[in-house]
Amino acid sequence: MVGALRIVIGVVSLLLLLGGLAVLAFGGVPGLSGLWLMVLGGAGLVAVAFERTRYRSEAHERSWDSVGGAGVDEGPIDPRFRSTDERFVDPTTRRRLRVWSDASTGERRYRLDE
């Protein structure tokens, strides 16, 4: 569902961007309407690109792993991270995860809740 919504927003944003270029190129509407369409379309495309990896750990953000799941960290956890009371079920993998947080940076890590 989220993937389909992302595609729809991307397509609409691309059409807005191209429509704005066409308005500027052919001068059909006076004023800044073509520029406004380009800004809206560009913002939509940027939002779709950045939202795709928004809720992943830093380690998974730098990897080329496929998007999906909460980016669960495995192995020993860095001592600067402390367990929080926050738990959730990852909608992609259906696994129960616990949130670990570094209070000094706000960085969060997700680990299986055992």
GROMACS .gro file of C-alpha atoms in nm:
model
  114
    1MET     CA    1   0.000   0.000   0.000
    2VAL     CA    2   0.274   0.245   0.097
    3GLY     CA    3   0.473   0.153  -0.214
    4ALA     CA    4   0.173   0.223  -0.438
    5LEU     CA    5   0.114   0.558  -0.268
    6ARG     CA    6   0.481   0.648  -0.317
    7ILE     CA    7   0.449   0.568  -0.688
    8VAL     CA    8   0.133   0.778  -0.724
    9ILE     CA    9   0.294   1.075  -0.548
   10GLY     CA   10   0.606   1.037  -0.763
   11VAL     CA   11   0.406   1.027  -1.087
   12VAL     CA   12   0.190   1.328  -0.990
   13SER     CA   13   0.502   1.520  -0.885
   14LEU     CA   14   0.674   1.439  -1.213
   15LEU     CA   15   0.366   1.556  -1.407
   16LEU     CA   16   0.361   1.881  -1.208
   17LEU     CA   17   0.729   1.936  -1.282
   18LEU     CA   18   0.686   1.868  -1.653
   19GLY     CA   19   0.370   2.080  -1.665
   20GLY     CA   20   0.556   2.370  -1.507
   21LEU     CA   21   0.833   2.336  -1.765
   22ALA     CA   22   0.575   2.336  -2.044
   23VAL     CA   23   0.402   2.647  -1.908
   24LEU     CA   24   0.735   2.830  -1.885
   25ALA     CA   25   0.844   2.713  -2.230
   26PHE     CA   26   0.523   2.800  -2.414
   27GLY     CA   27   0.413   3.097  -2.203
   28GLY     CA   28   0.052   2.983  -2.185
   29VAL     CA   29  -0.016   3.138  -1.845
   30PRO     CA   30   0.138   3.471  -1.745
   31GLY     CA   31   0.316   3.512  -1.416
   32LEU     CA   32   0.495   3.261  -1.200
   33SER     CA   33   0.245   2.973  -1.230
   34GLY     CA   34   0.491   2.758  -1.428
   35LEU     CA   35   0.761   2.814  -1.169
   36TRP     CA   36   0.514   2.732  -0.889
   37LEU     CA   37   0.424   2.401  -1.059
   38MET     CA   38   0.792   2.314  -1.094
   39VAL     CA   39   0.860   2.388  -0.726
   40LEU     CA   40   0.565   2.170  -0.614
   41GLY     CA   41   0.667   1.886  -0.845
   42GLY     CA   42   1.030   1.903  -0.739
   43ALA     CA   43   0.936   1.908  -0.371
   44GLY     CA   44   0.717   1.602  -0.421
   45LEU     CA   45   0.998   1.411  -0.593
   46VAL     CA   46   1.246   1.503  -0.319
   47ALA     CA   47   0.996   1.400  -0.050
   48VAL     CA   48   0.941   1.060  -0.213
   49ALA     CA   49   1.315   1.001  -0.245
   50PHE     CA   50   1.395   1.093   0.117
   51GLU     CA   51   1.090   0.931   0.279
   52ARG     CA   52   1.193   0.597   0.137
   53THR     CA   53   1.478   0.558   0.387
   54ARG     CA   54   1.359   0.785   0.669
   55TYR     CA   55   1.294   0.521   0.935
   56ARG     CA   56   1.607   0.310   0.910
   57SER     CA   57   1.908   0.285   1.136
   58GLU     CA   58   2.222   0.471   1.036
   59ALA     CA   59   2.402   0.146   0.949
   60HIS     CA   60   2.121   0.033   0.721
   61GLU     CA   61   2.091   0.383   0.577
   62ARG     CA   62   2.450   0.357   0.447
   63SER     CA   63   2.402   0.006   0.310
   64TRP     CA   64   2.237  -0.088  -0.017
   65ASP     CA   65   1.996  -0.328   0.155
   66SER     CA   66   1.643  -0.327   0.025
   67VAL     CA   67   1.402  -0.096   0.198
   68GLY     CA   68   1.155  -0.262   0.431
   69GLY     CA   69   1.155  -0.360   0.789
   70ALA     CA   70   1.296  -0.147   1.064
   71GLY     CA   71   1.662  -0.206   0.986
   72VAL     CA   72   1.720  -0.440   1.280
   73ASP     CA   73   2.072  -0.428   1.423
   74GLU     CA   74   2.235  -0.758   1.508
   75GLY     CA   75   2.540  -0.843   1.716
   76PRO     CA   76   2.665  -0.655   2.019
   77ILE     CA   77   2.519  -0.311   2.070
   78ASP     CA   78   2.737  -0.006   2.127
   79PRO     CA   79   2.747   0.078   2.502
   80ARG     CA   80   2.630   0.435   2.440
   81PHE     CA   81   2.284   0.301   2.351
   82ARG     CA   82   2.031   0.243   2.629
   83SER     CA   83   1.717   0.035   2.609
   84THR     CA   84   1.391   0.232   2.608
   85ASP     CA   85   1.040   0.122   2.703
   86GLU     CA   86   0.932   0.173   2.342
   87ARG     CA   87   0.839  -0.147   2.158
   88PHE     CA   88   0.654  -0.205   1.834
   89VAL     CA   89   0.573  -0.472   1.579
   90ASP     CA   90   0.748  -0.413   1.249
   91PRO     CA   91   0.469  -0.415   0.987
   92THR     CA   92   0.699  -0.562   0.721
   93THR     CA   93   0.855  -0.851   0.911
   94ARG     CA   94   0.591  -0.889   1.187
   95ARG     CA   95   0.870  -0.909   1.444
   96ARG     CA   96   0.847  -0.738   1.784
   97LEU     CA   97   1.126  -0.483   1.821
   98ARG     CA   98   1.263  -0.272   2.105
   99VAL     CA   99   1.401   0.077   2.054
  100TRP     CA  100   1.750   0.159   2.184
  101SER     CA  101   1.854   0.523   2.197
  102ASP     CA  102   2.171   0.730   2.236
  103ALA     CA  103   2.067   1.022   2.459
  104SER     CA  104   2.355   1.242   2.345
  105THR     CA  105   2.275   1.229   1.971
  106GLY     CA  106   1.915   1.106   1.959
  107GLU     CA  107   2.019   0.822   1.728
  108ARG     CA  108   1.793   0.520   1.754
  109ARG     CA  109   1.855   0.151   1.693
  110TYR     CA  110   1.604  -0.128   1.664
  111ARG     CA  111   1.665  -0.476   1.802
  112LEU     CA  112   1.453  -0.785   1.842
  113ASP     CA  113   1.265  -0.771   2.171
  114GLU     CA  114   1.365  -1.086   2.354
   0.00000   0.00000   0.00000
